Amino acid sequence: MSVQSVPIAPAPSTTLDTPSISLEAPPSSVWDRLSTWASENKALVYTIAGVAVVVTGAGAVYYLTDSRKSAVAEEKRRASKKERRKAKKDNNSPETPVSPQQAEKSDSKPKQPTVEAAPSEELPEINETTVEALSDQERKEYSTKLKIAGNKAYGDKSYNEAIVLYGKAILCKPDPIFYSNRAACYNALGDWDKVVEDTTAAIALDSEYVKALNRRANAYEHLEKYSEALLDYTASCIIDSFRNDQSAQSVERLLKKVAESKAKDILTKKEKRLPSPTFVTNYLQSFRPAPPPAGLEETTELDEESGKGQLKAGLIALATRTGDGFETAASCFDKALELGDLGEYEAFAFNMRGTFRYLRGENTDALEDLSTSVKLQPSLTQSFIKRASMHLELGNRDAAANDFEQAMEQNKDDPDIYYHRAQLHFILGEFAEAAKDYQKSIDLDRDFIFSHIQLGVTQYKMGSVASSMATFRRTIKNFDKVPDVYNYYGELLLDQQKYQEAIEKFDTAVEMEKQSKPLGMNVLPLINKALALFQWKQDFQEAEKLCQKALIIDPECDIAVATMAQLLLQQGKVTEALKYFERAAELSRTEGEIVNALSYAEATRTQLEVQENYPQLANRLQGMGGAIGGPPVR
């Protein structure tokens, strides 16, 4: 089989784990790969700031997690029904505060002696003047009576009366429970500033008072001070040894809120530009290679200042597969339509300009261009396919399916239609349907390597490991000069923890990339090898070198940036890791990708704040790591 017509650039979205929304997103999202590896190799999982801290032989692995899959959830499942009911009753949700009595039950201090509630007329008259004349024992007794009366008033929903009573109890004895109970009254009245004031006083007296931390976090959330709320919920989780599932879920909710808030700001200010060359190449190579339209070949003489001449120049620049080449191509396609007089190439010009507008994140303009293209030339099925992928990315599945149907009406034997429809099925988790479409694409054109690769990955996702391995071995035999097949086969081997074999495949891919594209090589094999060395030998130094090399070749590769952030975090270099996570957010293309990256950044920032504000909690986490025989959590 000839490989002349087979593309040798990186493949489109080939991922072993939950893929991103984009049909042509960079393969094997680093978030997914690291998370999957960690979840399958955990010795113990702690949820901290929305990040699971997995203590393994490799050190502490941090990754975003669904709390239902955490050790917290596992412990909840093991708890008795009575314990679960009690936990639910004791927990303080953002909408419904727990009662002061419940707050006392959950407090770690020894229980106070039981004192009968006194009738209101028997309560002592306490103010700042009279309290000075009381002995210590009298203050203690009076504070207890006032607290009990306050509890009764709270139970009767007489919140203002309870506030006065707790205030008098505080005059007698500045107890953190009294402050926290008064904060519960303010919570019920929606006076969030007062809640913060009283819970802060309680925490100043008892820095590990979980109920006060949760109440203050709840108040901060209502005041839209999400970062402060995130820190309090995080501290609460650590103090409570991660037994409170609702607090862990609150951390994840707050992480998302903080990230979404910052993501909107980033998107507003974000310059519309092309993503990394790796990403652009992935997208372009998801379509079968085709020669330039007749009359736009490189040998054709055309006026460079004409619309057709600019189209030709754009295609020549596109073939370089470099960052500068892609920028030049985008500019040429824009200018071609500005100059006009394109004749039969007008639909093609709208297709190409729409493609680069889509890559820059200019979705509305891109959709208009692709719609114009299909109106001018319905037989140009690629425009339907590209528009379908955009609809899916924007969450409009029905519109995407309709575009594929229209494309098939024009040419039911176009392999690209089936390949990209398979991508839609794959992203939606419809693996059986995806496999059928990949196979149909192969039947129509056996020379398009990525249909074979994606079929193998889909079989793997379906649990047919033997079939998947056979597909990859066959693909390597038929496309032995194409680096991509070695890279993605290596990913499957890495997923199976066959580290030595995986690294050999990544090395082969790297050498082939160097030989075929020395100036614009695909950096994914370098990143994959870095991950393999980290997972296998915990060789942070070599893994960092590989990521740095990838970033020299492609400085805007978000996968390389995110991988470097994870490696730094593993080594306790939290400040440096934070910079890389923030850089990953800057490089992300869609709002969802930005939120994902910012979630990691905020989780990392919270780690720093916990260390600064609650140094004793950082020490406690280290103790937890040592207690199970693992290395300290850093």
XYZ file of C-alpha atoms in Angstrom:
634
model
C 0.000 0.000 0.000
C 1.377 3.381 -0.977
C 1.709 5.955 1.761
C 2.221 8.903 -0.588
C -1.382 10.058 -0.178
C -1.455 9.477 3.572
C -0.995 12.535 5.807
C 1.947 12.404 8.148
C 0.838 15.119 10.544
C -0.814 14.452 13.913
C -4.125 12.716 13.954
C -7.352 14.350 15.044
C -9.112 13.629 18.295
C -7.820 10.211 19.290
C -8.332 9.891 23.005
C -8.503 7.010 25.415
C -10.620 8.884 27.895
C -13.609 11.202 27.944
C -13.015 13.504 24.960
C -13.575 17.199 24.906
C -16.511 18.760 23.081
C -14.469 19.692 20.048
C -14.498 17.050 17.329
C -10.997 17.963 16.342
C -9.574 18.718 19.772
C -5.973 17.742 20.441
C -5.781 14.012 21.104
C -5.728 12.429 24.519
C -6.458 15.402 26.737
C -3.768 15.564 29.382
C -6.420 16.175 32.023
C -8.134 12.912 31.117
C -4.976 10.854 30.787
C -3.491 11.966 34.098
C -6.797 11.593 35.879
C -7.424 8.111 34.522
C -3.935 6.922 35.374
C -4.200 8.292 38.893
C -7.632 6.822 39.520
C -6.442 3.390 38.444
C -3.284 3.472 40.550
C -4.431 5.089 43.760
C -3.395 3.901 47.178
C -5.554 6.484 48.905
C -7.546 9.475 47.672
C -8.154 12.686 49.559
C -10.281 15.456 48.131
C -8.610 18.804 48.656
C -9.694 21.969 46.894
C -11.392 19.927 44.191
C -8.151 18.076 43.607
C -7.723 14.466 44.560
C -4.421 13.918 46.302
C -3.441 10.388 45.437
C -0.645 8.961 47.525
C 1.254 6.450 45.427
C 4.778 5.289 44.890
C 5.109 8.181 42.484
C 4.315 10.790 45.087
C 1.223 12.916 45.385
C -0.884 13.009 42.240
C -3.323 15.910 41.991
C -6.279 15.774 39.645
C -9.836 17.034 39.478
C -12.294 14.407 40.596
C -15.960 13.706 40.973
C -16.443 13.458 44.708
C -18.776 10.528 44.217
C -15.785 8.533 43.027
C -13.545 9.609 45.865
C -12.627 7.814 49.030
C -15.108 10.104 50.744
C -17.926 8.606 48.716
C -16.623 5.116 49.297
C -16.673 5.719 53.046
C -20.199 7.096 52.773
C -21.349 3.947 51.021
C -19.935 1.868 53.850
C -21.666 3.935 56.522
C -24.865 2.664 58.081
C -28.199 4.232 57.190
C -28.377 5.759 60.664
C -24.958 7.362 60.240
C -25.873 8.705 56.789
C -29.067 10.240 58.177
C -27.106 11.834 61.008
C -24.473 13.198 58.618
C -27.144 14.682 56.404
C -28.877 16.253 59.399
C -25.654 17.662 60.821
C -24.384 19.059 57.559
C -24.779 22.748 56.869
C -25.947 23.378 53.308
C -25.759 26.808 51.654
C -29.558 27.137 51.688
C -30.508 25.649 55.064
C -28.236 26.277 58.061
C -27.984 23.647 60.741
C -29.338 24.478 64.138
C -27.030 25.598 66.929
C -27.790 22.339 68.722
C -26.548 20.394 65.691
C -23.492 22.605 65.565
C -22.629 21.576 69.096
C -23.052 17.890 68.288
C -20.523 18.071 65.478
C -18.015 20.114 67.484
C -14.844 18.238 68.330
C -14.745 19.575 71.914
C -16.017 17.477 74.868
C -19.714 17.897 75.561
C -20.717 20.581 78.060
C -22.622 19.532 81.200
C -26.361 19.471 80.697
C -28.155 22.442 82.250
C -31.923 22.848 82.395
C -33.265 25.849 80.544
C -34.392 28.593 82.881
C -37.590 30.571 82.331
C -36.920 33.920 80.721
C -37.697 35.806 83.960
C -34.971 33.839 85.765
C -32.295 34.718 83.222
C -29.600 36.992 84.597
C -29.484 40.582 83.449
C -26.174 40.820 81.695
C -24.495 43.821 80.125
C -20.964 45.115 79.806
C -21.176 46.749 83.226
C -22.801 43.987 85.293
C -20.652 41.232 83.870
C -17.561 42.779 85.437
C -18.905 42.024 88.934
C -19.398 38.297 88.237
C -16.990 35.592 89.329
C -15.563 33.151 86.782
C -17.908 30.418 87.995
C -20.931 32.718 87.756
C -19.937 33.765 84.236
C -19.669 30.139 83.223
C -23.054 29.205 84.695
C -24.817 32.281 83.303
C -23.326 31.786 79.823
C -24.655 28.245 79.751
C -28.162 29.353 80.767
C -28.132 32.115 78.152
C -26.946 29.750 75.484
C -29.725 27.270 76.253
C -32.269 30.069 76.134
C -30.785 31.192 72.844
C -31.071 27.672 71.481
C -34.763 27.597 72.419
C -35.378 30.970 70.767
C -33.568 29.742 67.660
C -35.722 26.610 67.627
C -38.808 28.840 67.816
C -37.408 30.886 64.906
C -37.175 33.930 67.172
C -33.850 34.786 65.631
C -33.506 38.350 66.873
C -34.212 37.231 70.449
C -31.671 34.430 70.055
C -29.100 36.941 68.788
C -29.516 39.029 71.946
C -29.229 35.972 74.193
C -26.123 34.643 72.458
C -24.648 38.136 72.665
C -25.102 38.145 76.426
C -23.605 34.657 76.660
C -20.580 35.947 74.757
C -20.189 38.776 77.291
C -19.985 36.152 79.999
C -17.720 33.823 78.088
C -16.330 34.440 74.569
C -16.927 30.864 73.423
C -16.579 29.900 69.723
C -19.840 27.922 69.918
C -21.746 31.035 71.019
C -20.336 33.048 68.110
C -21.123 30.272 65.666
C -24.679 29.872 67.012
C -25.280 33.615 66.688
C -23.901 33.373 63.150
C -26.540 30.694 62.484
C -29.208 33.244 63.453
C -27.754 35.829 61.084
C -27.592 33.092 58.472
C -31.317 32.476 58.852
C -31.938 36.222 58.481
C -29.691 36.452 55.410
C -27.319 38.942 57.037
C -24.198 37.495 55.424
C -21.773 40.180 56.576
C -22.740 39.482 60.184
C -22.343 35.750 59.563
C -18.802 36.378 58.371
C -18.085 38.611 61.369
C -19.254 36.084 63.979
C -17.788 32.991 62.334
C -14.470 34.798 61.986
C -14.565 35.465 65.727
C -15.360 31.797 66.364
C -12.489 30.646 64.138
C -10.106 33.056 65.869
C -10.899 31.209 69.110
C -10.871 27.736 67.531
C -9.070 27.574 64.185
C -10.375 24.060 63.508
C -14.065 24.709 64.193
C -15.581 22.940 61.182
C -19.131 24.274 61.551
C -17.905 27.849 61.762
C -15.747 27.355 58.677
C -18.672 25.899 56.740
C -20.986 28.708 57.853
C -18.466 31.345 56.857
C -17.879 29.621 53.511
C -21.628 29.633 52.920
C -21.809 33.349 53.720
C -18.865 34.131 51.468
C -20.595 32.255 48.676
C -23.742 34.342 49.103
C -21.564 37.460 49.043
C -20.022 36.103 45.810
C -16.595 35.973 47.422
C -15.956 32.603 45.862
C -12.212 32.385 46.446
C -12.676 32.995 50.179
C -15.473 30.416 50.310
C -13.291 27.917 48.478
C -10.497 28.317 51.023
C -12.842 27.781 53.986
C -14.483 24.693 52.491
C -11.042 23.303 51.710
C -9.834 23.815 55.279
C -13.054 22.219 56.524
C -12.462 19.143 54.369
C -8.938 18.688 55.716
C -9.942 19.160 59.366
C -12.856 16.738 58.945
C -10.525 14.160 57.371
C -12.590 14.352 54.199
C -15.536 12.549 55.784
C -18.090 15.218 54.838
C -19.124 14.536 51.272
C -21.206 17.711 51.033
C -18.205 19.870 51.913
C -16.176 18.125 49.228
C -18.957 18.768 46.724
C -19.050 22.400 47.827
C -15.351 22.654 47.039
C -15.955 21.353 43.535
C -18.935 23.671 43.067
C -16.887 26.666 44.190
C -13.978 25.701 41.963
C -16.320 25.715 39.009
C -17.854 29.060 39.999
C -14.470 30.723 40.415
C -13.222 29.240 37.154
C -16.369 30.186 35.213
C -16.239 33.744 36.525
C -12.608 34.158 35.499
C -13.165 32.341 32.193
C -15.777 34.882 31.116
C -13.322 37.673 31.836
C -10.582 35.912 29.875
C -12.893 35.326 26.901
C -13.929 38.984 26.877
C -10.308 40.136 26.708
C -8.906 37.196 24.750
C -7.339 38.051 21.433
C -8.765 36.004 18.567
C -5.807 34.099 17.236
C -4.929 30.694 15.916
C -4.210 27.957 18.451
C -0.936 26.039 18.474
C 0.396 24.533 15.216
C -0.180 21.114 16.771
C -3.881 21.854 17.187
C -4.281 23.387 13.718
C -2.493 20.460 12.101
C -4.702 18.002 13.995
C -7.793 19.681 12.647
C -6.659 19.984 9.049
C -5.404 16.407 8.980
C -8.807 15.121 10.036
C -9.787 15.507 6.363
C -8.338 13.324 3.629
C -5.531 15.012 1.727
C -6.643 16.360 -1.605
C -4.817 18.202 -4.386
C -5.520 21.941 -4.848
C -8.539 22.746 -7.020
C -7.661 22.690 -10.711
C -6.229 26.065 -11.651
C -4.807 26.799 -8.199
C -1.796 24.466 -8.403
C 1.575 25.813 -7.340
C 2.775 25.784 -10.965
C -0.151 27.898 -12.179
C 0.778 31.509 -12.881
C -1.620 33.914 -11.182
C -1.453 37.584 -10.232
C -0.517 37.645 -6.535
C -2.746 40.664 -6.012
C -5.825 38.896 -7.353
C -8.316 36.879 -5.345
C -7.270 33.663 -7.078
C -3.598 34.493 -6.555
C -4.208 34.903 -2.817
C -6.044 31.586 -2.681
C -3.059 29.899 -4.314
C -0.644 31.631 -1.908
C -2.766 30.505 1.040
C -2.648 26.871 -0.078
C 1.143 27.019 -0.485
C 1.536 28.471 3.024
C -0.842 25.855 4.397
C 1.381 23.049 3.135
C 4.277 24.171 5.365
C 2.418 22.972 8.484
C 4.124 25.602 10.645
C 2.780 28.356 12.878
C 3.957 31.101 10.521
C 2.582 29.176 7.569
C -0.849 28.911 9.137
C -0.920 32.627 9.967
C 0.058 33.473 6.375
C -2.590 31.112 4.996
C -5.316 32.673 7.155
C -4.331 36.156 5.978
C -4.325 35.067 2.324
C -7.811 33.527 2.553
C -9.133 36.729 4.148
C -7.568 38.855 1.411
C -8.805 36.560 -1.369
C -12.411 37.250 -0.445
C -11.713 40.955 -0.006
C -10.287 41.131 -3.550
C -13.112 39.006 -4.973
C -13.475 37.919 -8.612
C -13.042 34.301 -7.534
C -15.474 32.739 -9.972
C -15.752 28.971 -9.494
C -13.469 29.135 -6.429
C -15.738 31.363 -4.344
C -17.324 28.520 -2.356
C -13.875 27.053 -1.696
C -12.635 30.456 -0.485
C -15.524 30.776 1.981
C -14.785 27.225 3.148
C -11.139 28.056 3.882
C -11.812 31.411 5.513
C -14.545 29.795 7.622
C -12.089 27.083 8.655
C -9.567 29.566 10.022
C -12.233 31.726 11.630
C -13.409 28.601 13.449
C -9.866 27.841 14.573
C -9.524 31.411 15.895
C -12.740 30.985 17.875
C -14.799 33.349 15.703
C -17.717 30.931 15.660
C -20.478 33.205 14.396
C -18.459 34.453 11.434
C -17.227 30.944 10.708
C -20.776 29.572 10.578
C -21.782 32.344 8.178
C -18.859 31.545 5.865
C -19.568 27.822 5.822
C -23.276 28.435 5.244
C -22.418 30.699 2.306
C -20.111 27.998 0.959
C -22.815 25.291 0.947
C -25.280 27.656 -0.718
C -22.812 28.480 -3.476
C -21.672 24.893 -3.994
C -23.690 22.196 -2.185
C -21.469 19.513 -3.713
C -18.555 20.780 -1.570
C -19.457 18.337 1.204
C -16.500 19.377 3.343
C -18.331 22.612 4.163
C -21.295 20.633 5.527
C -18.919 18.467 7.578
C -17.047 21.428 9.071
C -20.294 23.152 9.899
C -21.521 19.967 11.566
C -18.456 19.845 13.812
C -19.057 23.471 14.789
C -22.704 22.776 15.615
C -21.670 19.897 17.843
C -19.067 21.999 19.630
C -21.770 24.590 20.283
C -24.024 21.869 21.717
C -26.441 21.631 18.779
C -26.456 17.912 18.075
C -29.550 17.960 15.858
C -28.061 20.620 13.563
C -24.862 18.581 13.311
C -26.777 15.436 12.387
C -28.755 17.396 9.783
C -25.552 18.652 8.163
C -24.244 15.108 7.858
C -27.520 14.076 6.220
C -27.263 16.931 3.717
C -23.669 16.004 2.959
C -24.718 12.399 2.253
C -27.424 13.618 -0.098
C -24.673 15.286 -2.113
C -22.209 12.387 -2.050
C -22.999 9.260 -0.037
C -19.605 7.803 -0.963
C -17.506 10.559 0.599
C -15.372 8.822 3.279
C -14.938 12.094 5.190
C -18.654 12.160 5.984
C -18.527 8.806 7.738
C -15.245 9.569 9.481
C -16.522 12.819 11.001
C -19.944 11.395 11.806
C -18.058 8.661 13.654
C -16.324 11.427 15.602
C -19.739 12.734 16.633
C -20.790 9.261 17.833
C -17.452 8.805 19.631
C -17.775 12.066 21.546
C -21.328 11.188 22.560
C -20.145 7.797 23.810
C -21.970 5.892 21.070
C -19.011 3.633 20.375
C -20.803 0.895 18.435
C -22.175 3.463 15.958
C -18.779 5.153 15.798
C -17.078 1.850 14.949
C -19.532 1.254 12.096
C -18.863 4.665 10.579
C -15.081 4.349 10.948
C -15.263 1.001 9.203
C -17.420 2.502 6.430
C -14.833 5.258 5.975
C -12.124 2.588 5.680
C -14.148 0.612 3.160
C -14.447 3.714 0.975
C -10.792 4.762 1.326
C -8.310 2.384 2.950
C -5.451 4.870 2.542
C -6.700 7.330 5.179
C -4.736 6.265 8.244
C -6.777 8.086 10.854
C -9.885 6.006 10.186
C -7.829 2.938 11.125
C -6.386 4.620 14.213
C -9.755 5.836 15.455
C -11.318 2.431 14.830
C -8.638 0.868 17.022
C -9.206 3.420 19.766
C -12.979 2.914 19.587
C -12.588 -0.843 19.895
C -10.431 -0.228 22.945
C -13.096 2.027 24.468
C -15.658 -0.735 23.875
C -13.509 -3.158 25.866
C -12.388 -5.174 22.831
C -8.698 -4.906 23.702
C -7.628 -7.856 21.538
C -9.438 -6.433 18.492
C -7.965 -3.010 19.154
C -4.404 -4.335 19.395
C -4.919 -6.336 16.201
C -6.182 -3.224 14.401
C -3.102 -1.271 15.461
C -0.678 -4.036 14.506
C -2.311 -4.240 11.084
C -2.203 -0.469 10.730
C 1.506 -0.369 11.624
C 2.172 -3.009 8.988
C 0.322 -1.039 6.302
C 1.505 2.440 7.361
C 4.952 1.682 8.736
C 6.393 5.064 7.699
C 3.746 7.207 9.397
C 4.644 8.371 12.945
C 1.084 8.893 14.144
C 0.222 5.221 14.309
C 3.191 4.560 16.598
C 2.225 7.467 18.838
C -1.363 6.358 19.322
C -0.482 2.699 19.642
C 1.940 3.820 22.350
C -0.939 5.547 24.149
C -2.897 2.303 24.294
C 0.162 0.471 25.611
C 0.690 3.198 28.196
C -2.921 2.838 29.296
C -2.200 -0.859 29.890
C 0.956 0.059 31.871
C 3.202 -1.592 29.300
C 5.697 1.188 29.809
C 8.742 -0.142 27.995
C 6.788 -0.983 24.840
C 4.968 2.343 24.964
C 8.208 4.314 25.229
C 9.664 2.398 22.290
C 6.663 3.409 20.171
C 6.925 7.048 21.262
C 10.662 7.060 20.410
C 9.909 5.670 16.955
C 7.296 8.373 16.395
C 9.690 11.112 17.535
C 12.457 9.948 15.169
C 10.042 9.781 12.242
C 8.745 13.261 13.050
C 12.303 14.635 13.107
C 13.072 13.134 9.724
C 9.860 14.153 7.985
C 9.151 17.545 9.611
C 12.250 18.891 11.359
C 10.826 22.433 11.591
C 7.239 21.587 12.426
C 7.201 18.228 14.115
C 4.265 16.966 16.117
C 5.187 17.289 19.808
C 2.623 14.810 21.148
C 5.015 11.819 21.168
C 7.433 13.868 23.307
C 4.670 14.668 25.797
C 3.466 11.084 25.869
C 6.981 9.858 26.555
C 7.252 12.379 29.407
C 4.078 10.995 30.952
C 5.295 7.425 30.522
C 8.596 8.158 32.283
C 6.767 9.914 35.090
C 4.269 7.110 35.583
C 6.797 4.317 35.245
C 9.967 5.561 36.918
C 8.911 8.860 38.481
C 11.717 10.392 36.426
C 10.655 14.002 36.863
C 13.882 15.452 35.512
C 13.707 13.679 32.154
C 9.950 14.222 31.899
C 10.425 17.973 32.434
C 13.166 18.062 29.774
C 10.849 16.436 27.254
C 8.053 18.912 28.010
C 10.469 21.832 27.729
C 11.639 20.493 24.385
C 8.043 20.248 23.212
C 7.443 23.853 24.273
C 10.518 25.052 22.394
C 9.127 23.433 19.230
C 5.535 24.521 19.863
C 5.413 27.244 22.572
C 1.621 27.414 22.487
C 0.877 23.719 22.859
C -1.609 23.650 25.722
C -1.078 19.926 26.327
C 2.646 20.461 26.904
C 1.941 23.399 29.228
C -0.625 21.457 31.267
C 1.641 18.410 31.508
C 4.476 20.573 32.786
C 2.135 22.037 35.400
C 1.235 18.563 36.629
C 4.873 17.488 36.816
C 5.797 20.576 38.842
C 2.875 20.001 41.186
C 4.040 16.448 41.771
C 7.333 17.788 43.050
C 5.745 20.283 45.403
C 6.680 23.232 43.162
C 3.225 24.684 43.632
C 3.993 28.292 42.722
C 5.624 27.288 39.445
C 2.801 24.864 38.688
C 0.243 27.631 39.174
C 1.940 29.745 36.492
C 1.726 26.887 34.003
C -1.931 26.169 34.788
C -2.740 29.840 34.224
C -0.801 29.730 30.968
C -2.819 26.682 29.910
C -6.003 28.677 30.492
C -4.677 31.490 28.290
C -3.945 29.015 25.500
C -7.278 27.205 25.721
C -9.619 27.762 22.822
C -13.154 27.294 24.116
C -14.900 28.376 27.318
C -15.087 24.764 28.504
C -11.353 24.279 28.025
C -10.597 27.549 29.834
C -12.832 26.565 32.780
C -11.067 23.196 32.988
C -7.616 24.770 33.071
C -8.687 27.473 35.529
C -10.176 24.840 37.838
C -6.719 23.340 38.154
C -5.207 26.781 38.624
C -7.674 27.696 41.383
C -7.189 24.348 43.098
C -3.445 24.924 43.032
C -3.813 28.491 44.304
C -5.964 27.207 47.157
C -3.226 24.747 48.066
C -0.880 27.703 48.507
C -3.413 29.604 50.600
C -4.017 26.602 52.863
C -0.280 26.327 53.462
C -0.081 30.034 54.251
C -3.208 30.407 56.398
C -3.405 26.970 57.999
C 0.149 25.618 58.291
C -0.994 23.053 60.845
C -3.341 21.538 58.246
C -0.519 21.068 55.770
C 1.333 19.162 58.497
C -1.764 17.070 59.151
C -1.954 16.069 55.498
C 1.666 14.981 55.641
C 0.818 12.900 58.700
C -2.015 11.248 56.828
C 0.383 10.283 54.050
C 2.831 8.790 56.529
C 0.097 6.948 58.386
C -0.669 4.767 55.377
C 2.924 4.007 54.571
C 3.119 6.329 51.593
C 5.319 9.349 50.981
C 4.283 12.671 52.471
C 1.682 14.676 50.629
C 3.437 17.816 49.491
